Amino acid sequence: MLWRVVRFFLFQLAGGGLGFALAPKAYALHGALGGLVLSSLAWVSIDLWRSHRLLAWLRDAPAGSPIRIGGLWGRLAQRIERSFRQRDQALQDSEARLQEFLAAIQASPNGIVLLNAASRIEWCNQMAASHFGLDPRRDQDQLLGNLVRDPAFVRYVEAGDYTHDVVIPSPTSSSSRPVRLSVQLFRYGQGRRLMMSRDITALEQADAMRRDFVANVSHEIRTPLTVLSGFVETLQSLPLEAPDRERYLDLMAQQARRMQNLVNDLLTLSRLEGSPPPPLDTWVDTRTLLAHCVEEAGSLSGLLSSEPHAISCDVAGPGLLAGAEAELLSAMANLVHNAVRYTPGGGRVEIAWRHLPDGQGEFSVSDSGPGIAPEHLPRITERFYRVDRSRSRETGGTGLGLAIVKHVAQRHGAQLLIDSVLGRGSRFAIRFPATRVREKVSAD
Ligand code: ADP
């Protein structure tokens, strides 16, 4: 500042001196005065011109092009420029932080909607958009109540108690694809609210399945148990003849077997759920598997009917199958048992193994039994789903056989294929992926 004052006086002095030197001697003082005035005017004009440039720069492009002016105004311009740059940097930093924060909320598996104090949508992530059928751009600033109209939700919002969630059907829910949402609001800021939504459809379905499963198991066990305790009471209270006693004991053994079968199948299912994936490098000879199936079919046929079934086995070329032998045997035996159990005596049961041209391998069991109506096929592998309930019970069925087969197939990356024509027979096949199938080359 001092330097500026000195420069001002030096400038005046120079102006005065110049006026003094240039003026005729008689008017030297006037000349000095004129030079002083002119230099003051020049100083003020330069100052005005610089301030004008600074003002123009501030008005037009303060953040963009830099300005180069001298003097005090130049220094002022530099300071302003620097503070603009710092402000821009701070803005960029906070914008980047905001974008990172929003990206993190976008990545959340939950739906998030930010509401302002007037219950209007300020922002929502993609998950919330798909939960509520929103368009994040179009529906910005819309009233939430206009978009989510479920009465339970409206009551929840009005009650203002957000310590718990509310479960509502998603506005995108349909009868073919029901979607259930758990929604909860959280207060923050000045009257703002955050709405979090979670898709709990699968959770609710799993819960319903678990409840059904427990109810089914209890029912399946209770029935033979009731029969069994009835017989025990009869045996205890009535003095029965030997043949009657024998008959009652046979019936009791039958019910005990039924419970035993059920427990065995339940244990098989739970083992399948808990055990590690079947190995890819343990090879089982398909002929061994099929021989076992044929043997099982023969003995079951002898047990169930007086007229034996016509059982055939077709192994088109020796093969090897990678997987867990016990699981494979259990799945194949289940299909064979079903074919024998549901096909009346004298009927045909064909067991086969073949290699498909694309490298896959297929185990199949065909029968000439009653067949299955198409409406049952989508549900037939569900636990405890039965088409012919009485035949299933009579022949020791548990309703879990096909569920076990499907589970084993899935664990081996295989598909369970069912073809059936009512009155003509059924064909069940497990198709294994090429990675688990090998054609056996040795000549043994
Ligand atoms: P179950 O122990 O009752 O046989 P599964 O799960 O093995 O239970 O089979 C489900 C239902 O599918 C059976 O109750 C039966 O009605 C039907 N089913 C299975 N296999 C055959 C078949 N080969 N022929 C006709 N119906 C079958």
Tab-separated table of C-alpha atoms and ligand atoms in Angstrom:
chain	number	residue	atom	x	y	z
A	1	MET	CA	0.000	0.000	0.000
A	2	LEU	CA	2.847	2.327	0.967
A	3	TRP	CA	4.555	1.586	-2.315
A	4	ARG	CA	1.345	2.501	-4.151
A	5	VAL	CA	1.151	5.854	-2.334
A	6	VAL	CA	4.821	6.493	-3.122
A	7	ARG	CA	4.197	5.597	-6.784
A	8	PHE	CA	1.198	7.957	-6.864
A	9	PHE	CA	3.288	10.839	-5.586
A	10	LEU	CA	6.169	9.978	-7.913
A	11	PHE	CA	3.693	9.973	-10.824
A	12	GLN	CA	2.322	13.370	-9.744
A	13	LEU	CA	5.838	14.644	-9.309
A	14	ALA	CA	6.791	13.410	-12.779
A	15	GLY	CA	3.648	15.047	-14.274
A	16	GLY	CA	4.349	18.322	-12.430
A	17	GLY	CA	8.028	18.206	-13.388
A	18	LEU	CA	7.215	17.547	-17.020
A	19	GLY	CA	4.711	20.487	-17.051
A	20	PHE	CA	7.283	22.676	-15.396
A	21	ALA	CA	9.999	21.731	-17.919
A	22	LEU	CA	7.844	22.031	-21.010
A	23	ALA	CA	6.127	25.334	-20.118
A	24	PRO	CA	7.794	28.682	-21.008
A	25	LYS	CA	9.768	30.003	-18.151
A	26	ALA	CA	7.233	32.751	-17.356
A	27	TYR	CA	4.496	30.080	-17.032
A	28	ALA	CA	6.633	27.419	-15.402
A	29	LEU	CA	4.437	27.271	-12.301
A	30	HIS	CA	1.263	27.062	-14.387
A	31	GLY	CA	2.895	24.327	-16.443
A	32	ALA	CA	3.802	22.411	-13.270
A	33	LEU	CA	0.209	22.758	-11.997
A	34	GLY	CA	-1.205	21.658	-15.395
A	35	GLY	CA	1.174	18.660	-15.448
A	36	LEU	CA	0.036	17.768	-11.927
A	37	VAL	CA	-3.650	17.896	-12.915
A	38	LEU	CA	-3.032	15.941	-16.110
A	39	SER	CA	-1.064	13.236	-14.345
A	40	SER	CA	-3.828	12.978	-11.685
A	41	LEU	CA	-6.383	12.617	-14.440
A	42	ALA	CA	-4.256	9.973	-16.148
A	43	TRP	CA	-3.857	8.075	-12.854
A	44	VAL	CA	-7.624	8.197	-12.160
A	45	SER	CA	-8.441	7.190	-15.781
A	46	ILE	CA	-6.132	4.176	-15.633
A	47	ASP	CA	-7.705	3.224	-12.287
A	48	LEU	CA	-11.201	3.637	-13.699
A	49	TRP	CA	-10.314	1.609	-16.788
A	50	ARG	CA	-8.902	-1.208	-14.617
A	51	SER	CA	-11.886	-1.244	-12.271
A	52	HIS	CA	-14.174	-1.300	-15.295
A	53	ARG	CA	-12.309	-4.336	-16.716
A	54	LEU	CA	-12.540	-6.061	-13.363
A	55	LEU	CA	-16.279	-5.408	-13.154
A	56	ALA	CA	-16.766	-6.658	-16.723
A	57	TRP	CA	-14.756	-9.799	-15.934
A	58	LEU	CA	-16.741	-10.421	-12.729
A	59	ARG	CA	-19.984	-10.008	-14.654
A	60	ASP	CA	-19.129	-12.144	-17.673
A	61	ALA	CA	-16.681	-14.922	-16.959
A	62	PRO	CA	-15.329	-14.904	-13.433
A	63	ALA	CA	-14.761	-18.648	-13.252
A	64	GLY	CA	-13.481	-19.205	-16.756
A	65	SER	CA	-10.824	-17.069	-18.455
A	66	PRO	CA	-8.223	-15.513	-16.157
A	67	ILE	CA	-7.833	-11.739	-16.149
A	68	ARG	CA	-4.530	-9.911	-16.430
A	69	ILE	CA	-4.557	-6.310	-15.141
A	70	GLY	CA	-1.956	-4.399	-13.225
A	71	GLY	CA	-2.012	-2.422	-10.050
A	72	LEU	CA	-4.247	-2.754	-7.045
A	73	TRP	CA	-7.145	-3.911	-9.181
A	74	GLY	CA	-4.978	-6.680	-10.646
A	75	ARG	CA	-4.123	-7.918	-7.166
A	76	LEU	CA	-7.768	-7.758	-6.209
A	77	ALA	CA	-8.647	-9.719	-9.373
A	78	GLN	CA	-6.031	-12.380	-8.465
A	79	ARG	CA	-7.482	-12.737	-4.965
A	80	ILE	CA	-11.012	-13.039	-6.344
A	81	GLU	CA	-9.803	-15.568	-8.928
A	82	ARG	CA	-8.114	-17.647	-6.246
A	83	SER	CA	-11.206	-17.660	-4.042
A	84	PHE	CA	-13.310	-18.669	-7.066
A	85	ARG	CA	-10.929	-21.541	-7.788
A	86	GLN	CA	-11.090	-22.692	-4.140
A	87	ARG	CA	-14.884	-22.468	-4.198
A	88	ASP	CA	-15.024	-24.479	-7.458
A	89	GLN	CA	-12.692	-27.116	-6.046
A	90	ALA	CA	-14.795	-27.391	-2.868
A	91	LEU	CA	-17.926	-27.692	-5.014
A	92	GLN	CA	-16.340	-30.406	-7.166
A	93	ASP	CA	-15.196	-32.290	-4.071
A	94	SER	CA	-18.607	-32.191	-2.463
A	95	GLU	CA	-20.285	-33.155	-5.763
A	96	ALA	CA	-17.914	-36.146	-6.062
A	97	ARG	CA	-18.673	-37.126	-2.464
A	98	LEU	CA	-22.412	-36.834	-3.139
A	99	GLN	CA	-22.105	-39.005	-6.267
A	100	GLU	CA	-20.123	-41.631	-4.332
A	101	PHE	CA	-22.713	-41.587	-1.581
A	102	LEU	CA	-25.567	-41.946	-4.081
A	103	ALA	CA	-23.696	-44.762	-5.867
A	104	ALA	CA	-23.385	-46.545	-2.514
A	105	ILE	CA	-27.137	-46.209	-1.919
A	106	GLN	CA	-27.760	-47.394	-5.493
A	107	ALA	CA	-25.754	-50.526	-4.713
A	108	SER	CA	-27.908	-51.267	-1.678
A	109	PRO	CA	-30.056	-54.410	-1.990
A	110	ASN	CA	-32.840	-52.406	-0.295
A	111	GLY	CA	-35.033	-49.778	-1.879
A	112	ILE	CA	-34.347	-46.247	-0.562
A	113	VAL	CA	-36.619	-43.241	-1.114
A	114	LEU	CA	-35.767	-39.799	0.328
A	115	LEU	CA	-38.827	-37.716	1.161
A	116	ASN	CA	-38.912	-34.011	1.949
A	117	ALA	CA	-40.996	-32.437	4.706
A	118	ALA	CA	-43.995	-32.252	2.345
A	119	SER	CA	-43.829	-36.034	1.693
A	120	ARG	CA	-42.603	-35.462	-1.847
A	121	ILE	CA	-40.009	-37.747	-3.415
A	122	GLU	CA	-36.602	-36.072	-3.582
A	123	TRP	CA	-34.607	-39.055	-4.739
A	124	CYS	CA	-34.931	-42.828	-4.982
A	125	ASN	CA	-32.566	-45.645	-5.934
A	126	GLN	CA	-33.211	-48.176	-8.709
A	127	MET	CA	-34.275	-50.873	-6.251
A	128	ALA	CA	-37.001	-48.632	-4.814
A	129	ALA	CA	-38.024	-47.739	-8.367
A	130	SER	CA	-38.517	-51.416	-9.193
A	131	HIS	CA	-40.250	-52.138	-5.850
A	132	PHE	CA	-42.799	-49.344	-6.303
A	133	GLY	CA	-42.859	-49.094	-10.095
A	134	LEU	CA	-41.377	-45.569	-9.933
A	135	ASP	CA	-39.475	-43.637	-12.555
A	136	PRO	CA	-36.636	-41.907	-10.655
A	137	ARG	CA	-36.721	-38.849	-12.970
A	138	ARG	CA	-40.398	-38.546	-13.827
A	139	ASP	CA	-41.624	-39.165	-10.281
A	140	GLN	CA	-39.203	-36.800	-8.602
A	141	ASP	CA	-41.153	-34.249	-6.546
A	142	GLN	CA	-44.323	-36.382	-6.713
A	143	LEU	CA	-46.355	-36.885	-3.557
A	144	LEU	CA	-45.581	-40.333	-2.155
A	145	GLY	CA	-49.279	-40.851	-1.335
A	146	ASN	CA	-50.144	-40.531	-5.032
A	147	LEU	CA	-47.823	-43.371	-5.939
A	148	VAL	CA	-48.204	-45.820	-3.041
A	149	ARG	CA	-51.878	-46.077	-2.208
A	150	ASP	CA	-52.063	-49.326	-0.256
A	151	PRO	CA	-54.457	-48.686	2.691
A	152	ALA	CA	-52.161	-50.385	5.229
A	153	PHE	CA	-49.294	-48.147	4.097
A	154	VAL	CA	-51.439	-44.999	4.196
A	155	ARG	CA	-52.496	-45.844	7.768
A	156	TYR	CA	-48.867	-46.525	8.711
A	157	VAL	CA	-47.720	-43.151	7.371
A	158	GLU	CA	-50.582	-41.307	9.072
A	159	ALA	CA	-50.067	-43.025	12.449
A	160	GLY	CA	-46.472	-41.738	12.506
A	161	ASP	CA	-45.142	-44.668	14.549
A	162	TYR	CA	-42.121	-45.722	12.522
A	163	THR	CA	-40.569	-48.045	15.091
A	164	HIS	CA	-41.712	-51.056	13.051
A	165	ASP	CA	-42.213	-51.923	9.386
A	166	VAL	CA	-45.391	-52.507	7.423
A	167	VAL	CA	-45.828	-55.366	4.933
A	168	ILE	CA	-47.659	-54.479	1.729
A	169	PRO	CA	-48.048	-55.927	-1.747
A	170	SER	CA	-45.832	-54.131	-4.250
A	171	PRO	CA	-47.749	-51.899	-6.699
A	172	THR	CA	-46.030	-54.017	-9.397
A	173	SER	CA	-47.398	-57.248	-7.871
A	174	SER	CA	-49.652	-59.452	-10.009
A	175	SER	CA	-51.383	-62.773	-9.403
A	176	SER	CA	-48.841	-64.568	-11.588
A	177	ARG	CA	-45.896	-62.806	-9.909
A	178	PRO	CA	-46.812	-61.735	-6.393
A	179	VAL	CA	-44.322	-59.403	-4.719
A	180	ARG	CA	-44.510	-58.565	-1.005
A	181	LEU	CA	-42.581	-55.662	0.465
A	182	SER	CA	-41.527	-54.801	3.977
A	183	VAL	CA	-41.495	-50.993	4.177
A	184	GLN	CA	-40.225	-48.818	7.023
A	185	LEU	CA	-39.841	-45.049	7.401
A	186	PHE	CA	-37.053	-43.304	9.322
A	187	ARG	CA	-37.020	-39.630	10.318
A	188	TYR	CA	-33.980	-37.455	9.649
A	189	GLY	CA	-33.088	-33.790	9.123
A	190	GLN	CA	-35.836	-31.204	9.393
A	191	GLY	CA	-39.061	-33.121	8.868
A	192	ARG	CA	-37.495	-35.338	6.206
A	193	ARG	CA	-38.007	-39.082	6.029
A	194	LEU	CA	-36.139	-41.994	4.526
A	195	MET	CA	-38.253	-44.895	3.288
A	196	MET	CA	-36.580	-48.297	3.128
A	197	SER	CA	-38.192	-51.229	1.289
A	198	ARG	CA	-37.214	-54.911	1.204
A	199	ASP	CA	-38.578	-57.640	-1.082
A	200	ILE	CA	-39.688	-60.363	1.344
A	201	THR	CA	-41.588	-62.513	-1.178
A	202	ALA	CA	-39.047	-65.347	-1.130
A	203	LEU	CA	-38.759	-65.101	2.657
A	204	GLU	CA	-42.528	-65.362	3.133
A	205	GLN	CA	-42.741	-68.222	0.640
A	206	ALA	CA	-39.948	-70.091	2.421
A	207	ASP	CA	-41.734	-69.502	5.713
A	208	ALA	CA	-45.034	-70.781	4.307
A	209	MET	CA	-43.235	-73.809	2.853
A	210	ARG	CA	-41.603	-74.546	6.191
A	211	ARG	CA	-44.980	-74.314	7.958
A	212	ASP	CA	-46.606	-76.571	5.342
A	213	PHE	CA	-43.736	-79.020	5.605
A	214	VAL	CA	-44.002	-79.275	9.391
A	215	ALA	CA	-47.801	-79.658	9.133
A	216	ASN	CA	-47.421	-82.356	6.468
A	217	VAL	CA	-44.799	-84.308	8.400
A	218	SER	CA	-46.905	-84.152	11.557
A	219	HIS	CA	-49.941	-85.336	9.632
A	220	GLU	CA	-48.022	-88.165	7.918
A	221	ILE	CA	-46.696	-89.408	11.254
A	222	ARG	CA	-49.895	-88.921	13.206
A	223	THR	CA	-51.999	-91.094	10.901
A	224	PRO	CA	-50.006	-94.355	11.231
A	225	LEU	CA	-49.365	-93.556	14.891
A	226	THR	CA	-53.124	-93.308	15.565
A	227	VAL	CA	-53.726	-96.604	13.761
A	228	LEU	CA	-50.856	-98.230	15.630
A	229	SER	CA	-52.016	-97.099	19.074
A	230	GLY	CA	-55.556	-98.242	18.188
A	231	PHE	CA	-54.250	-101.741	17.476
A	232	VAL	CA	-52.191	-101.738	20.671
A	233	GLU	CA	-55.298	-100.864	22.672
A	234	THR	CA	-57.278	-103.581	20.916
A	235	LEU	CA	-54.583	-106.155	21.607
A	236	GLN	CA	-54.429	-105.072	25.243
A	237	SER	CA	-58.164	-105.069	25.855
A	238	LEU	CA	-59.525	-107.945	23.714
A	239	PRO	CA	-58.688	-111.619	24.148
A	240	LEU	CA	-58.075	-112.314	20.425
A	241	GLU	CA	-57.683	-115.636	18.687
A	242	ALA	CA	-54.226	-116.411	17.282
A	243	PRO	CA	-55.136	-115.700	13.587
A	244	ASP	CA	-56.681	-112.337	14.537
A	245	ARG	CA	-53.648	-111.443	16.640
A	246	GLU	CA	-51.461	-112.364	13.695
A	247	ARG	CA	-53.470	-110.131	11.365
A	248	TYR	CA	-53.379	-107.205	13.775
A	249	LEU	CA	-49.629	-107.584	14.247
A	250	ASP	CA	-49.175	-107.613	10.464
A	251	LEU	CA	-51.161	-104.386	10.173
A	252	MET	CA	-49.135	-102.840	12.987
A	253	ALA	CA	-45.897	-103.804	11.261
A	254	GLN	CA	-47.223	-102.202	8.069
A	255	GLN	CA	-47.876	-98.908	9.880
A	256	ALA	CA	-44.482	-99.043	11.584
A	257	ARG	CA	-42.862	-99.579	8.143
A	258	ARG	CA	-44.739	-96.563	6.843
A	259	MET	CA	-43.335	-94.399	9.599
A	260	GLN	CA	-39.893	-95.885	9.045
A	261	ASN	CA	-40.053	-95.117	5.298
A	262	LEU	CA	-41.091	-91.554	6.067
A	263	VAL	CA	-38.271	-91.015	8.546
A	264	ASN	CA	-35.775	-92.567	6.097
A	265	ASP	CA	-36.901	-90.279	3.275
A	266	LEU	CA	-36.806	-87.232	5.559
A	267	LEU	CA	-33.282	-88.137	6.607
A	268	THR	CA	-32.273	-88.598	2.960
A	269	LEU	CA	-33.635	-85.138	2.101
A	270	SER	CA	-31.905	-83.478	5.025
A	271	ARG	CA	-28.639	-85.253	4.141
A	272	LEU	CA	-28.957	-83.969	0.572
A	273	GLU	CA	-29.487	-80.430	1.804
A	274	GLY	CA	-26.535	-80.515	4.157
A	275	SER	CA	-23.910	-82.455	2.232
A	276	PRO	CA	-21.195	-81.025	-0.050
A	277	PRO	CA	-21.778	-81.007	-3.830
A	278	PRO	CA	-21.300	-84.418	-5.486
A	279	PRO	CA	-17.746	-84.991	-6.784
A	280	LEU	CA	-16.896	-84.430	-10.442
A	281	ASP	CA	-14.074	-86.939	-10.434
A	282	THR	CA	-15.612	-90.021	-8.837
A	283	TRP	CA	-16.864	-92.232	-11.649
A	284	VAL	CA	-19.629	-94.778	-11.213
A	285	ASP	CA	-20.260	-97.566	-13.733
A	286	THR	CA	-23.767	-97.110	-15.142
A	287	ARG	CA	-24.118	-100.875	-15.564
A	288	THR	CA	-23.687	-101.337	-11.803
A	289	LEU	CA	-26.363	-98.698	-11.175
A	290	LEU	CA	-28.796	-100.265	-13.626
A	291	ALA	CA	-28.176	-103.795	-12.370
A	292	HIS	CA	-29.086	-102.579	-8.900
A	293	CYS	CA	-32.265	-100.934	-10.260
A	294	VAL	CA	-33.336	-104.121	-12.073
A	295	GLU	CA	-32.826	-106.146	-8.916
A	296	GLU	CA	-34.871	-103.665	-6.847
A	297	ALA	CA	-37.649	-103.639	-9.453
A	298	GLY	CA	-37.820	-107.456	-9.491
A	299	SER	CA	-38.028	-107.864	-5.736
A	300	LEU	CA	-40.590	-105.042	-5.323
A	301	SER	CA	-42.705	-106.476	-8.119
A	302	GLY	CA	-42.693	-109.868	-6.360
A	303	LEU	CA	-43.728	-108.222	-3.090
A	304	LEU	CA	-46.539	-106.081	-4.482
A	305	SER	CA	-48.346	-108.211	-7.023
A	306	SER	CA	-49.021	-111.849	-7.734
A	307	GLU	CA	-48.475	-111.305	-11.459
A	308	PRO	CA	-44.893	-110.145	-12.074
A	309	HIS	CA	-44.070	-107.081	-14.151
A	310	ALA	CA	-42.233	-107.393	-17.461
A	311	ILE	CA	-38.991	-105.667	-16.463
A	312	SER	CA	-36.426	-104.901	-19.153
A	313	CYS	CA	-33.052	-103.159	-19.059
A	314	ASP	CA	-31.444	-101.468	-22.004
A	315	VAL	CA	-27.880	-100.188	-21.666
A	316	ALA	CA	-26.829	-98.702	-24.995
A	317	GLY	CA	-23.091	-98.891	-24.504
A	318	PRO	CA	-21.174	-98.983	-21.228
A	319	GLY	CA	-20.775	-95.647	-19.536
A	320	LEU	CA	-19.425	-93.853	-16.518
A	321	LEU	CA	-21.209	-91.207	-14.516
A	322	ALA	CA	-19.485	-88.718	-12.193
A	323	GLY	CA	-21.219	-88.142	-8.890
A	324	ALA	CA	-22.185	-89.505	-5.503
A	325	GLU	CA	-23.018	-93.190	-5.972
A	326	ALA	CA	-25.394	-93.454	-3.003
A	327	GLU	CA	-27.383	-90.418	-4.175
A	328	LEU	CA	-27.553	-91.662	-7.759
A	329	LEU	CA	-28.707	-95.083	-6.601
A	330	SER	CA	-31.351	-93.552	-4.350
A	331	ALA	CA	-32.734	-91.318	-7.158
A	332	MET	CA	-32.781	-94.082	-9.756
A	333	ALA	CA	-34.281	-96.591	-7.322
A	334	ASN	CA	-37.043	-94.104	-6.451
A	335	LEU	CA	-38.058	-93.823	-10.126
A	336	VAL	CA	-37.964	-97.596	-10.532
A	337	HIS	CA	-40.003	-98.135	-7.345
A	338	ASN	CA	-42.636	-95.675	-8.565
A	339	ALA	CA	-42.890	-97.400	-11.954
A	340	VAL	CA	-43.435	-100.773	-10.277
A	341	ARG	CA	-45.733	-99.421	-7.540
A	342	TYR	CA	-48.074	-97.512	-9.842
A	343	THR	CA	-48.120	-100.027	-12.730
A	344	PRO	CA	-50.509	-102.922	-12.154
A	345	GLY	CA	-49.013	-106.474	-12.093
A	346	GLY	CA	-48.183	-107.834	-15.546
A	347	GLY	CA	-47.406	-104.307	-16.807
A	348	ARG	CA	-44.186	-103.230	-18.527
A	349	VAL	CA	-41.273	-101.436	-16.817
A	350	GLU	CA	-38.293	-100.443	-18.984
A	351	ILE	CA	-35.066	-99.205	-17.431
A	352	ALA	CA	-32.529	-97.647	-19.806
A	353	TRP	CA	-29.245	-95.725	-20.036
A	354	ARG	CA	-28.172	-94.002	-23.244
A	355	HIS	CA	-25.626	-91.504	-24.462
A	356	LEU	CA	-27.085	-88.572	-26.370
A	357	PRO	CA	-25.328	-87.220	-29.484
A	358	ASP	CA	-24.412	-83.973	-27.652
A	359	GLY	CA	-22.528	-85.886	-24.968
A	360	GLN	CA	-25.225	-85.875	-22.294
A	361	GLY	CA	-26.274	-89.123	-20.630
A	362	GLU	CA	-29.830	-90.158	-19.827
A	363	PHE	CA	-31.194	-92.605	-17.311
A	364	SER	CA	-34.872	-93.374	-17.918
A	365	VAL	CA	-37.691	-95.496	-16.538
A	366	SER	CA	-40.787	-96.043	-18.679
A	367	ASP	CA	-43.889	-97.867	-17.582
A	368	SER	CA	-47.242	-98.900	-18.941
A	369	GLY	CA	-49.030	-97.684	-15.785
A	370	PRO	CA	-51.965	-95.299	-15.332
A	371	GLY	CA	-50.062	-92.182	-16.454
A	372	ILE	CA	-50.428	-88.746	-14.874
A	373	ALA	CA	-52.849	-86.003	-15.941
A	374	PRO	CA	-51.018	-82.902	-17.286
A	375	GLU	CA	-52.396	-80.607	-14.555
A	376	HIS	CA	-50.476	-82.577	-11.903
A	377	LEU	CA	-47.119	-82.471	-13.676
A	378	PRO	CA	-45.992	-78.968	-12.588
A	379	ARG	CA	-46.435	-79.876	-8.900
A	380	ILE	CA	-45.565	-83.546	-8.905
A	381	THR	CA	-42.047	-83.067	-7.512
A	382	GLU	CA	-43.271	-81.004	-4.546
A	383	ARG	CA	-42.856	-82.627	-1.156
A	384	PHE	CA	-45.948	-84.658	-0.168
A	385	TYR	CA	-47.745	-83.931	-3.439
A	386	ARG	CA	-49.556	-87.071	-4.523
A	387	VAL	CA	-51.826	-87.804	-7.451
A	388	ASP	CA	-53.035	-91.208	-6.324
A	389	ARG	CA	-53.045	-90.878	-2.550
A	390	SER	CA	-54.444	-94.284	-1.716
A	391	ARG	CA	-52.164	-96.176	-4.132
A	392	SER	CA	-49.216	-94.258	-2.697
A	393	ARG	CA	-50.126	-95.270	0.873
A	394	GLU	CA	-50.964	-98.877	-0.007
A	395	THR	CA	-47.579	-99.352	-1.635
A	396	GLY	CA	-45.581	-97.689	1.153
A	397	GLY	CA	-45.171	-94.281	-0.546
A	398	THR	CA	-44.163	-91.236	1.465
A	399	GLY	CA	-44.842	-88.506	-1.091
A	400	LEU	CA	-41.165	-87.587	-0.950
A	401	GLY	CA	-39.746	-89.863	-3.663
A	402	LEU	CA	-39.789	-87.432	-6.594
A	403	ALA	CA	-38.650	-84.561	-4.364
A	404	ILE	CA	-35.558	-86.654	-3.570
A	405	VAL	CA	-35.060	-87.472	-7.269
A	406	LYS	CA	-35.292	-83.806	-8.253
A	407	HIS	CA	-32.898	-82.775	-5.511
A	408	VAL	CA	-30.302	-85.371	-6.503
A	409	ALA	CA	-30.675	-84.369	-10.173
A	410	GLN	CA	-30.153	-80.690	-9.354
A	411	ARG	CA	-27.097	-81.443	-7.248
A	412	HIS	CA	-25.594	-83.275	-10.233
A	413	GLY	CA	-26.471	-80.465	-12.648
A	414	ALA	CA	-29.020	-82.805	-14.260
A	415	GLN	CA	-32.627	-82.313	-15.346
A	416	LEU	CA	-35.618	-84.411	-14.348
A	417	LEU	CA	-37.827	-84.864	-17.424
A	418	ILE	CA	-41.343	-86.270	-17.126
A	419	ASP	CA	-43.498	-87.446	-20.040
A	420	SER	CA	-46.811	-88.984	-19.231
A	421	VAL	CA	-50.051	-89.763	-21.012
A	422	LEU	CA	-53.091	-90.553	-18.912
A	423	GLY	CA	-54.059	-94.192	-19.334
A	424	ARG	CA	-50.971	-95.019	-21.407
A	425	GLY	CA	-48.002	-94.792	-19.047
A	426	SER	CA	-45.157	-92.524	-17.939
A	427	ARG	CA	-41.506	-91.931	-18.706
A	428	PHE	CA	-39.238	-90.358	-16.097
A	429	ALA	CA	-35.712	-89.458	-17.180
A	430	ILE	CA	-32.698	-87.893	-15.475
A	431	ARG	CA	-30.522	-86.169	-18.087
A	432	PHE	CA	-26.928	-85.630	-16.929
A	433	PRO	CA	-24.645	-82.944	-18.398
A	434	ALA	CA	-21.810	-84.012	-20.712
A	435	THR	CA	-19.238	-82.999	-18.050
A	436	ARG	CA	-20.458	-85.834	-15.839
A	437	VAL	CA	-20.736	-88.483	-18.524
A	438	ARG	CA	-18.071	-90.660	-20.133
A	439	GLU	CA	-18.410	-93.522	-22.552
A	440	LYS	CA	-16.464	-96.435	-21.160
A	441	VAL	CA	-13.743	-97.492	-23.561
A	442	SER	CA	-12.318	-100.551	-21.763
A	443	ALA	CA	-13.643	-103.912	-22.996
A	444	ASP	CA	-14.518	-105.370	-19.608
B	1	ADP	P1	-45.038	-91.361	-3.507
B	1	ADP	O1	-44.200	-91.804	-2.362
B	1	ADP	O2	-46.424	-91.002	-3.119
B	1	ADP	O3	-44.962	-92.275	-4.661
B	1	ADP	P2	-43.529	-89.560	-5.159
B	1	ADP	O4	-42.979	-88.237	-4.862
B	1	ADP	O5	-42.577	-90.632	-5.518
B	1	ADP	O6	-44.416	-89.944	-3.913
B	1	ADP	O7	-44.565	-89.392	-6.330
B	1	ADP	C1	-45.541	-88.373	-6.285
B	1	ADP	C2	-46.818	-88.820	-6.937
B	1	ADP	O8	-46.597	-88.934	-8.341
B	1	ADP	C3	-47.278	-90.168	-6.511
B	1	ADP	O9	-48.090	-90.068	-5.348
B	1	ADP	C4	-48.041	-90.679	-7.696
B	1	ADP	O10	-49.383	-90.265	-7.615
B	1	ADP	C5	-47.371	-89.980	-8.875
B	1	ADP	N1	-46.455	-90.877	-9.610
B	1	ADP	C6	-45.107	-90.989	-9.443
B	1	ADP	N2	-44.595	-91.891	-10.299
B	1	ADP	C7	-45.609	-92.352	-11.042
B	1	ADP	C8	-45.717	-93.296	-12.096
B	1	ADP	N3	-44.654	-93.967	-12.573
B	1	ADP	N4	-46.951	-93.527	-12.624
B	1	ADP	C9	-48.025	-92.862	-12.153
B	1	ADP	N5	-47.995	-91.966	-11.156
B	1	ADP	C10	-46.808	-91.712	-10.604
